[in-house]
Short mmCIF file of C-alpha atoms and ligand atoms in Angstrom, two decimals:
data_model
loop_
_atom_site.label_atom_id
_atom_site.label_comp_id
_atom_site.label_asym_id
_atom_site.label_seq_id
_atom_site.Cartn_x
_atom_site.Cartn_y
_atom_site.Cartn_z
CA MET A 1 35.65 10.21 -6.63
CA ILE A 2 32.61 9.90 -4.07
CA HIS A 3 32.29 6.44 -5.45
CA PHE A 4 35.97 5.40 -4.39
CA MET A 5 35.79 7.35 -1.09
CA ALA A 6 32.78 5.29 -0.09
CA PHE A 7 34.43 2.21 -1.17
CA TYR A 8 37.53 2.72 0.80
CA PHE A 9 35.41 3.82 3.78
CA ILE A 10 33.76 0.48 3.58
CA GLN A 11 36.80 -1.28 3.28
CA ILE A 12 38.63 0.46 6.02
CA PHE A 13 35.62 0.30 8.30
CA GLY A 14 35.23 -3.42 7.43
CA MET A 15 38.95 -4.19 8.41
CA LEU A 16 38.63 -2.27 11.71
CA ALA A 17 35.59 -3.94 12.56
CA HIS A 18 36.86 -7.11 11.55
CA HIS A 19 39.73 -6.67 13.84
CA LYS A 20 37.61 -5.70 16.70
CA LEU A 21 34.64 -7.59 16.36
CA HIS A 22 35.23 -10.26 14.03
CA TYR A 23 32.62 -8.89 11.85
CA THR A 24 33.02 -8.75 8.19
CA ILE A 25 31.09 -6.43 5.68
CA THR A 26 30.01 -8.39 2.31
CA VAL A 27 30.79 -6.01 -0.41
CA GLU A 28 28.27 -7.21 -2.72
CA ASN A 29 25.59 -5.78 -0.59
CA ALA A 30 26.96 -2.38 -1.05
CA LYS A 31 27.72 -2.92 -4.64
CA VAL A 32 29.25 0.22 -6.33
CA TYR A 33 29.14 0.34 -10.08
CA ASN A 34 32.17 2.11 -12.06
CA ASP A 35 32.12 3.82 -15.38
CA SER A 36 33.35 0.52 -17.34
CA TRP A 37 30.60 -1.28 -19.34
CA ALA A 38 32.00 -4.52 -17.70
CA SER A 39 30.86 -2.88 -14.34
CA ILE A 40 27.64 -1.34 -15.44
CA ASP A 41 26.68 -4.52 -17.37
CA SER A 42 26.89 -6.72 -13.92
CA ARG A 43 24.18 -5.00 -12.69
CA PRO A 44 20.90 -7.34 -12.46
CA LEU A 45 17.98 -6.19 -13.84
CA PRO A 46 15.37 -5.12 -11.29
CA ILE A 47 13.08 -8.02 -11.32
CA TRP A 48 9.76 -6.02 -11.74
CA TYR A 49 10.80 -5.54 -15.23
CA ASP A 50 10.84 -9.18 -16.43
CA GLU A 51 7.76 -9.89 -14.50
CA ALA A 52 5.63 -6.82 -16.17
CA LYS A 53 5.90 -8.38 -19.66
CA LEU A 54 3.75 -5.58 -21.34
CA GLY A 55 4.57 -2.02 -21.71
CA ILE A 56 2.96 1.01 -23.38
CA PHE A 57 5.30 3.14 -25.65
CA LEU A 58 4.27 6.88 -26.42
CA HIS A 59 5.26 8.89 -29.20
CA TRP A 60 4.27 12.65 -28.70
CA GLY A 61 5.84 15.66 -29.55
CA VAL A 62 5.74 18.83 -31.97
CA PHE A 63 5.86 16.17 -34.55
CA SER A 64 2.36 15.38 -33.40
CA VAL A 65 1.31 18.66 -34.96
CA PRO A 66 2.34 17.85 -38.90
CA SER A 67 1.37 14.31 -38.00
CA PHE A 68 1.44 13.44 -41.75
CA GLY A 69 3.16 10.78 -44.07
CA ALA A 70 5.47 7.96 -43.00
CA SER A 71 6.79 8.25 -39.77
CA PRO A 72 6.05 11.79 -38.84
CA ALA A 73 8.26 11.80 -35.89
CA TRP A 74 11.02 12.04 -38.44
CA GLY A 75 9.39 14.53 -40.62
CA TRP A 76 11.42 17.42 -40.01
CA TYR A 77 14.59 15.17 -41.03
CA TYR A 78 12.64 14.02 -44.01
CA TRP A 79 11.73 17.63 -45.05
CA LYS A 80 15.35 19.23 -44.30
CA VAL A 81 17.97 16.38 -44.78
CA SER A 82 16.36 13.62 -47.16
CA GLY A 83 14.65 15.95 -48.98
CA TRP A 84 11.59 13.93 -49.53
CA GLN A 85 9.45 15.07 -52.28
CA SER A 86 6.11 14.31 -50.37
CA TRP A 87 7.36 16.51 -47.39
CA LYS A 88 8.37 19.41 -49.77
CA ASP A 89 5.20 19.15 -51.45
CA TYR A 90 3.05 19.02 -48.30
CA MET A 91 4.87 22.14 -46.84
CA ALA A 92 4.90 24.07 -50.22
CA ASN A 93 1.03 23.63 -50.70
CA ASN A 94 -0.05 24.17 -47.09
CA PHE A 95 2.44 26.82 -45.68
CA LYS A 96 3.77 30.04 -46.41
CA PRO A 97 7.49 29.92 -47.67
CA LYS A 98 9.24 30.98 -44.63
CA PHE A 99 7.45 28.63 -42.43
CA SER A 100 9.78 26.79 -40.29
CA TYR A 101 9.55 23.22 -38.25
CA ALA A 102 9.75 25.48 -35.01
CA ASP A 103 6.34 27.25 -35.98
CA PHE A 104 4.64 24.04 -35.74
CA ALA A 105 5.33 24.19 -31.81
CA LYS A 106 2.67 27.08 -30.83
CA ASP A 107 0.02 24.35 -32.34
CA PHE A 108 1.02 21.73 -29.87
CA SER A 109 -2.26 22.68 -28.31
CA THR A 110 -3.00 19.65 -25.88
CA GLU A 111 -6.14 21.13 -24.80
CA PHE A 112 -8.01 17.93 -24.31
CA TYR A 113 -5.07 16.15 -22.69
CA GLU A 114 -6.50 14.45 -19.22
CA PRO A 115 -3.71 12.25 -17.99
CA ASP A 116 -5.96 10.50 -15.67
CA ASP A 117 -7.91 8.94 -18.75
CA TRP A 118 -4.87 7.79 -20.24
CA ALA A 119 -3.36 6.20 -17.24
CA ASP A 120 -6.97 4.31 -16.77
CA LEU A 121 -6.88 3.34 -20.40
CA PHE A 122 -3.01 2.09 -20.27
CA ALA A 123 -3.65 0.14 -17.02
CA ALA A 124 -6.84 -1.69 -18.61
CA SER A 125 -4.69 -3.02 -21.46
CA GLY A 126 -2.94 -5.19 -18.96
CA ALA A 127 0.52 -3.28 -19.36
CA ARG A 128 2.61 -2.78 -16.22
CA TYR A 129 4.95 0.03 -17.34
CA MET A 130 4.88 2.47 -19.72
CA ALA A 131 7.36 5.10 -21.51
CA LEU A 132 6.68 8.80 -22.77
CA THR A 133 9.05 10.83 -25.06
CA SER A 134 10.70 13.50 -22.83
CA LYS A 135 12.51 14.31 -25.82
CA HIS A 136 12.71 12.97 -29.38
CA HIS A 137 15.34 13.87 -32.16
CA GLU A 138 13.73 16.95 -32.61
CA GLY A 139 14.81 18.21 -29.51
CA TYR A 140 11.77 19.51 -28.15
CA CYS A 141 11.27 18.68 -24.50
CA THR A 142 7.57 17.78 -23.17
CA TYR A 143 8.41 18.97 -19.62
CA PRO A 144 9.78 22.40 -18.48
CA THR A 145 13.38 22.88 -18.42
CA ASN A 146 16.11 25.67 -18.70
CA VAL A 147 18.43 23.52 -20.87
CA SER A 148 16.05 23.60 -23.90
CA TRP A 149 15.31 27.32 -24.16
CA ASN A 150 12.13 28.11 -25.88
CA TRP A 151 11.91 24.79 -27.16
CA ASN A 152 10.17 22.97 -24.30
CA SER A 153 6.41 22.59 -23.16
CA ARG A 154 6.44 25.26 -20.75
CA ASP A 155 7.61 28.07 -23.03
CA VAL A 156 5.91 27.06 -26.39
CA GLY A 157 2.56 25.15 -27.12
CA PRO A 158 0.79 23.23 -24.42
CA HIS A 159 2.43 25.73 -21.58
CA ARG A 160 1.96 22.45 -19.30
CA ASP A 161 4.40 19.97 -17.77
CA LEU A 162 3.06 16.99 -19.93
CA VAL A 163 5.60 14.61 -18.28
CA GLY A 164 4.89 15.52 -14.64
CA GLU A 165 1.19 15.42 -15.06
CA LEU A 166 1.17 12.09 -16.60
CA ALA A 167 3.96 10.81 -13.98
CA HIS A 168 1.21 11.90 -11.42
CA SER A 169 -1.60 10.03 -12.97
CA ILE A 170 0.08 6.76 -13.63
CA ARG A 171 1.25 6.70 -9.69
CA SER A 172 -1.75 7.93 -8.24
CA ARG A 173 -4.15 5.53 -10.20
CA THR A 174 -2.44 2.53 -11.37
CA SER A 175 0.27 0.35 -10.27
CA MET A 176 2.00 0.81 -13.53
CA HIS A 177 5.98 1.79 -13.57
CA PHE A 178 6.59 5.17 -14.91
CA GLY A 179 9.46 5.49 -17.55
CA LEU A 180 10.67 8.07 -20.05
CA TYR A 181 12.19 7.85 -23.52
CA HIS A 182 15.14 10.31 -24.10
CA SER A 183 17.09 10.92 -27.37
CA LEU A 184 20.93 11.41 -27.02
CA TYR A 185 20.75 13.17 -30.42
CA GLU A 186 19.22 16.01 -31.97
CA TRP A 187 19.22 16.54 -35.85
CA PHE A 188 19.69 20.24 -35.79
CA ASN A 189 20.91 21.26 -32.37
CA PRO A 190 24.11 23.66 -33.26
CA LEU A 191 26.04 22.18 -30.47
CA TYR A 192 25.84 18.68 -31.55
CA ILE A 193 26.50 19.74 -35.38
CA GLN A 194 29.75 21.22 -34.08
CA ASP A 195 30.63 18.57 -31.98
CA LYS A 196 29.97 16.34 -35.03
CA ALA A 197 32.13 18.62 -37.24
CA ASN A 198 35.00 18.19 -34.76
CA LYS A 199 34.57 14.12 -35.29
CA PHE A 200 33.13 13.92 -31.82
CA GLN A 201 36.65 15.26 -30.11
CA THR A 202 34.71 17.82 -28.55
CA ASN A 203 31.49 17.28 -26.61
CA ALA A 204 29.83 20.62 -25.52
CA PHE A 205 26.24 19.32 -26.63
CA VAL A 206 26.61 16.12 -24.27
CA LYS A 207 27.85 18.58 -21.40
CA GLU A 208 25.74 21.50 -21.80
CA LYS A 209 22.36 19.50 -23.23
CA THR A 210 22.32 15.78 -22.99
CA LEU A 211 23.64 15.10 -19.88
CA PRO A 212 21.88 17.97 -17.88
CA GLU A 213 18.66 16.92 -19.33
CA LEU A 214 19.33 13.21 -18.13
CA TYR A 215 20.06 14.14 -14.64
CA GLU A 216 17.09 16.55 -14.49
CA ILE A 217 14.40 14.02 -15.72
CA VAL A 218 15.93 11.36 -13.26
CA ASN A 219 15.90 13.77 -10.27
CA ALA A 220 12.31 15.58 -11.35
CA TYR A 221 10.30 12.30 -12.40
CA LYS A 222 11.95 9.41 -10.67
CA PRO A 223 11.56 7.22 -13.82
CA ASP A 224 11.68 3.53 -13.36
CA LEU A 225 12.76 3.08 -17.11
CA ILE A 226 14.90 5.18 -19.13
CA TRP A 227 14.39 4.11 -22.73
CA SER A 228 17.43 5.88 -24.39
CA ASP A 229 17.69 6.20 -28.40
CA GLY A 230 19.57 8.38 -30.77
CA GLN A 231 22.85 6.87 -29.83
CA TRP A 232 23.93 5.56 -33.20
CA GLU A 233 26.33 8.49 -34.51
CA ALA A 234 28.70 8.75 -31.82
CA PRO A 235 30.48 6.20 -29.21
CA SER A 236 29.39 5.90 -25.86
CA TRP A 237 32.55 7.45 -24.57
CA TYR A 238 31.35 10.88 -26.40
CA TRP A 239 27.81 10.42 -24.51
CA ASN A 240 29.59 9.87 -21.23
CA SER A 241 26.74 7.23 -21.09
CA THR A 242 28.90 5.07 -18.29
CA VAL A 243 29.22 8.06 -16.25
CA PHE A 244 25.65 8.93 -16.15
CA LEU A 245 24.92 5.14 -15.76
CA SER A 246 26.96 4.50 -12.77
CA TRP A 247 25.41 7.64 -11.17
CA LEU A 248 21.98 6.12 -11.91
CA TYR A 249 22.73 2.83 -10.45
CA ASN A 250 24.89 4.16 -7.57
CA GLU A 251 23.51 7.45 -6.62
CA SER A 252 20.18 8.46 -8.10
CA PRO A 253 16.85 8.61 -6.30
CA VAL A 254 15.70 5.33 -8.46
CA LYS A 255 19.08 3.37 -8.21
CA ASP A 256 17.23 0.20 -6.65
CA THR A 257 14.19 0.26 -9.26
CA VAL A 258 15.55 1.77 -12.72
CA VAL A 259 16.01 -0.36 -15.81
CA THR A 260 17.59 0.95 -18.95
CA ASN A 261 18.07 -0.32 -22.49
CA ASP A 262 21.05 -0.88 -24.50
CA ARG A 263 20.73 2.44 -26.58
CA TRP A 264 23.99 4.22 -25.18
CA GLY A 265 26.28 4.83 -28.07
CA SER A 266 27.20 3.35 -31.42
CA ASP A 267 29.30 0.49 -29.70
CA THR A 268 26.47 -0.59 -27.38
CA LEU A 269 23.33 -1.80 -29.40
CA CYS A 270 22.29 -5.29 -28.55
CA LYS A 271 25.41 -5.63 -26.25
CA HIS A 272 25.51 -3.00 -23.18
CA GLY A 273 23.42 -1.67 -20.78
CA GLY A 274 20.42 -2.87 -19.09
CA TYR A 275 18.15 -5.15 -21.47
CA LEU A 276 18.43 -5.74 -25.11
CA THR A 277 16.36 -3.75 -27.68
CA CYS A 278 18.67 -4.38 -30.94
CA ASN A 279 16.43 -3.20 -33.67
CA ASP A 280 13.08 -1.81 -33.66
CA ARG A 281 10.47 -4.75 -33.59
CA PHE A 282 13.16 -7.18 -32.21
CA ASN A 283 11.75 -10.67 -32.21
CA PRO A 284 14.36 -13.59 -32.25
CA LYS A 285 11.24 -16.13 -32.48
CA THR A 286 13.45 -19.12 -32.55
CA HIS A 287 15.95 -18.59 -29.69
CA VAL A 288 16.22 -17.27 -26.23
CA PRO A 289 18.79 -14.41 -26.04
CA ASP A 290 21.14 -14.81 -23.26
CA LYS A 291 20.20 -11.46 -21.87
CA LYS A 292 16.65 -9.81 -21.03
CA TRP A 293 15.33 -8.49 -24.30
CA GLU A 294 12.42 -6.22 -25.18
CA ASN A 295 10.21 -5.96 -28.62
CA ALA A 296 9.51 -2.39 -29.17
CA MET A 297 6.75 -2.21 -31.86
CA THR A 298 4.05 -0.11 -32.83
CA LEU A 299 0.32 -0.72 -33.30
CA ASN A 300 0.40 1.60 -36.29
CA LYS A 301 2.54 -0.37 -38.65
CA GLY A 302 4.52 2.28 -40.33
CA SER A 303 4.37 4.99 -37.87
CA TRP A 304 5.55 5.86 -33.90
CA SER A 305 3.42 8.94 -33.54
CA TRP A 306 0.22 9.89 -35.00
CA ARG A 307 -0.71 10.10 -38.46
CA ARG A 308 -3.98 12.29 -39.68
CA ASP A 309 -3.44 10.56 -42.95
CA THR A 310 -3.74 7.22 -41.46
CA ASP A 311 -6.56 4.33 -42.34
CA ILE A 312 -7.57 1.03 -40.87
CA SER A 313 -5.34 -1.04 -42.81
CA GLN A 314 -2.27 0.47 -41.18
CA PHE A 315 -3.31 -0.78 -37.77
CA LEU A 316 -2.29 -4.48 -36.39
CA THR A 317 -5.44 -6.48 -35.66
CA LEU A 318 -5.85 -7.65 -32.11
CA LYS A 319 -4.76 -11.19 -33.54
CA GLU A 320 -1.60 -9.70 -34.74
CA LEU A 321 -0.75 -8.34 -31.76
CA LEU A 322 -1.31 -11.17 -29.40
CA SER A 323 0.45 -13.54 -31.78
CA THR A 324 3.55 -11.13 -31.36
CA PHE A 325 3.20 -10.95 -28.03
CA ILE A 326 3.26 -14.82 -27.40
CA GLU A 327 5.96 -15.20 -29.72
CA THR A 328 7.91 -12.46 -27.70
CA ILE A 329 7.19 -13.60 -24.24
CA SER A 330 7.89 -17.13 -25.28
CA CYS A 331 11.43 -16.15 -26.11
CA GLY A 332 11.89 -14.30 -22.83
CA GLY A 333 11.20 -10.83 -23.97
CA ASN A 334 8.77 -8.00 -23.18
CA MET A 335 6.45 -6.34 -25.58
CA LEU A 336 6.71 -2.42 -25.73
CA MET A 337 3.53 -1.40 -27.61
CA ASN A 338 3.58 1.90 -28.93
CA VAL A 339 0.61 4.48 -29.26
CA GLY A 340 0.80 8.08 -30.97
CA PRO A 341 -1.37 10.59 -29.15
CA THR A 342 -2.55 13.69 -30.94
CA LYS A 343 -1.47 17.10 -30.80
CA GLU A 344 -4.60 18.00 -28.95
CA GLY A 345 -3.93 15.24 -26.46
CA THR A 346 -6.43 12.70 -27.27
CA ILE A 347 -5.59 8.96 -28.12
CA SER A 348 -7.74 7.91 -31.04
CA PRO A 349 -10.52 5.40 -30.34
CA ILE A 350 -8.62 2.84 -32.61
CA PHE A 351 -5.83 2.68 -30.25
CA GLY A 352 -8.28 2.69 -27.32
CA GLU A 353 -10.04 -0.33 -28.56
CA ARG A 354 -6.85 -2.29 -29.10
CA LEU A 355 -5.96 -1.36 -25.76
CA GLN A 356 -9.00 -2.52 -24.20
CA ASP A 357 -9.62 -5.84 -26.35
CA PHE A 358 -5.74 -6.62 -25.20
CA GLY A 359 -6.73 -6.15 -21.67
CA ALA A 360 -9.97 -8.20 -22.04
CA TRP A 361 -7.48 -11.11 -22.99
CA MET A 362 -4.93 -10.45 -20.44
CA SER A 363 -7.99 -10.61 -17.86
CA VAL A 364 -8.25 -14.12 -18.62
CA ASN A 365 -4.81 -15.27 -19.49
CA GLY A 366 -2.80 -12.84 -17.41
CA GLU A 367 -2.08 -15.71 -14.66
CA ALA A 368 -0.24 -17.61 -17.49
CA VAL A 369 1.79 -14.43 -18.68
CA TYR A 370 2.98 -11.96 -15.54
CA GLY A 371 6.18 -13.55 -14.14
CA SER A 372 6.30 -16.28 -16.66
CA LYS A 373 9.73 -17.55 -17.78
CA PRO A 374 10.56 -19.35 -21.34
CA TRP A 375 10.28 -23.15 -21.38
CA ARG A 376 13.44 -25.17 -22.13
CA MET A 377 12.37 -25.56 -25.89
CA VAL A 378 10.93 -22.49 -27.81
CA GLN A 379 10.43 -23.83 -30.99
CA ASP A 380 8.24 -26.99 -32.09
CA THR A 381 10.42 -28.45 -35.13
CA MET A 382 7.19 -29.65 -37.05
CA ASP A 383 5.48 -26.40 -37.11
CA SER A 384 7.34 -23.24 -36.89
CA ASN A 385 4.36 -21.16 -35.42
CA VAL A 386 4.16 -23.35 -32.44
CA ARG A 387 6.21 -22.18 -29.29
CA TYR A 388 5.98 -22.77 -25.66
CA THR A 389 5.83 -20.87 -22.72
C1 NAG B 401 35.56 -1.28 -12.57
O1 NAG B 401 34.79 -2.77 -12.58
C2 NAG B 401 35.21 -3.93 -13.38
C3 NAG B 401 34.16 -4.97 -13.13
O2 NAG B 401 33.73 -5.03 -11.81
C4 NAG B 401 36.44 -4.13 -12.77
O3 NAG B 401 36.95 -5.22 -13.54
C5 NAG B 401 37.44 -2.97 -13.05
O4 NAG B 401 38.72 -3.33 -12.35
C6 NAG B 401 36.84 -1.58 -12.36
N1 NAG B 401 37.82 -0.41 -12.56
C7 NAG B 401 38.17 0.35 -11.93
C8 NAG B 401 38.86 1.51 -12.31
O5 NAG B 401 37.97 0.17 -10.69
C1 NAG B 402 14.81 28.15 -14.62
O1 NAG B 402 14.67 29.70 -14.91
C2 NAG B 402 13.91 30.32 -14.16
C3 NAG B 402 14.06 31.74 -14.67
O2 NAG B 402 15.17 32.12 -14.73
C4 NAG B 402 14.30 30.03 -12.65
O3 NAG B 402 13.22 30.57 -11.71
C5 NAG B 402 14.21 28.59 -12.30
O4 NAG B 402 14.51 28.03 -10.99
C6 NAG B 402 15.19 27.66 -13.30
N1 NAG B 402 15.01 26.33 -12.93
C7 NAG B 402 15.67 25.45 -12.71
C8 NAG B 402 15.37 24.11 -12.65
O5 NAG B 402 16.88 25.87 -12.74
C1 NAG B 403 33.00 12.69 -20.96
O1 NAG B 403 33.59 12.23 -22.02
C2 NAG B 403 34.72 13.14 -22.47
C3 NAG B 403 35.08 12.66 -23.76
O2 NAG B 403 33.91 12.81 -24.81
C4 NAG B 403 35.74 13.20 -21.56
O3 NAG B 403 36.87 14.18 -22.13
C5 NAG B 403 35.17 13.71 -20.25
O4 NAG B 403 36.12 13.75 -19.40
C6 NAG B 403 34.14 12.82 -19.94
N1 NAG B 403 33.38 13.39 -18.57
C7 NAG B 403 33.22 12.85 -17.42
C8 NAG B 403 32.44 13.79 -16.38
O5 NAG B 403 33.80 11.73 -17.22
#
C-alpha cells in the first residue's frame, strides 16, 4: 500500500512539477519493486558483491554440540526421520534413553568465543564478505529473539548474542560485508508441520516465525547478505518471499547494499532472487551463467559444521581450494568457503591454517582477483583444465 502511494505521489508530483517548472522526474532513480518475481529479479545486484569474489560461510548452532558423523547439521533429522543406525547407536551408547536433541543446547557453551579473533582470521584469508547461520533447520536462533521461545542463544546455551557480537567485530575491525544465513523451514516446528499437513494452504508458521525472524535480523543486524535456505518443500507464495524481498529492496535499512541468493521457494532455485547458488558446490566450469552466481562449498569435504570425528583426509588442500576458486571466478562466480566452529567457540587450527595460507596467496594475486571479469572464452579446447580469467 505504502509503495503504491509513494509511486502515485511521485507521478502526481512529477506531473505538477512538469506543468509548472518543465521538470521531469525519472522513475528509475526511485525504482520501487513490487511483489512479482519479474520486479524482484529486475533489481541490479549491488556491485560490491561481484567485486568481492571470496566469502566465508559459518555453520554454527546446537548441531555443533554433538558434532558427530557425516553432516552433523542434519544430525537431528538423520536420527529422528531418516533413522540412521549410526545416529541411533551413538545416542543409545552415550546418552540416557530420554535424552532429547534439545538437551544438547545447554552444552552449546561458547566460552572461548572471541569474535575479534574470528574477524581478524576471516579478513586475513582475503575474504570480503561472510555469512553466519542465524538459524539452521533445527530452528535454534543464534541471537536473542522472542519468536523462538527458549530456543535461542539468550535463553539457552551461550546466554550471548552470537550474531550481534560478530557483526560488531567484523564492522569495527575489517572492511568485510557482514551477512546472515537463515533457514525458511524447520524440521520439527509444530506450526510448520501443521501447515505442511494442510498442503501449505495455511501459513501460520510463516506469519508467526519465518517472517518475524527475517524482519528482525534485518532491522537488528543490518546484514549486507541474506543467504536464504530450507525453501524446497513449499512454493515461494507460501513463504511470502516476494513480499519480504520487496520490503527489503524498497524500505529496509539495507535496501541499497543488501544482496540475496536464489533460495526463496521450491520454484526459485537457480532462477529467481539475487544471485544464483543452484546446488551446493555449484561450479559450471565450462560456461559463464547468465546471472551472477556463487559456489557455496565447504573446506571440510563432507560437512558444513564441525565434526569431532574428523581427520586430515577430510580437508581440502590449499591446492584444491585454489583450483576451485580459480575455476569459479573464471566463470563469473564467487566462492563462499565454509568453516565449522566448535561448540566452545573456537575455530580449529586446520581451518585457521587453510585460511591464512589462502590469504598469503591472495596478498600476491588479489590484484588479479578482486573486481575481475570473465574473459570472452572460459575454456581451452586443448586442455579442459585450462581456463582464462
Ligand atoms: C510489477 O512489476 C512488474 C515488472 O516491473 C510489472 O510488469 C507488473 O505490472 C507490476 N505489477 C503491479 C501489480 O504493479
Ligand atoms: C522480548 O520479551 C522481553 C520480555 O517480555 C521484553 O522485555 C523485550 O522487549 C522483548 N523484545 C522484543 C524485541 O520484542
Ligand atoms: C502470504 O501468503 C499467503 C498465502 O500463503 C497469503 O494468503 C497472504 O496474504 C500473504 N501475505 C502477504 C502479507 O502478502
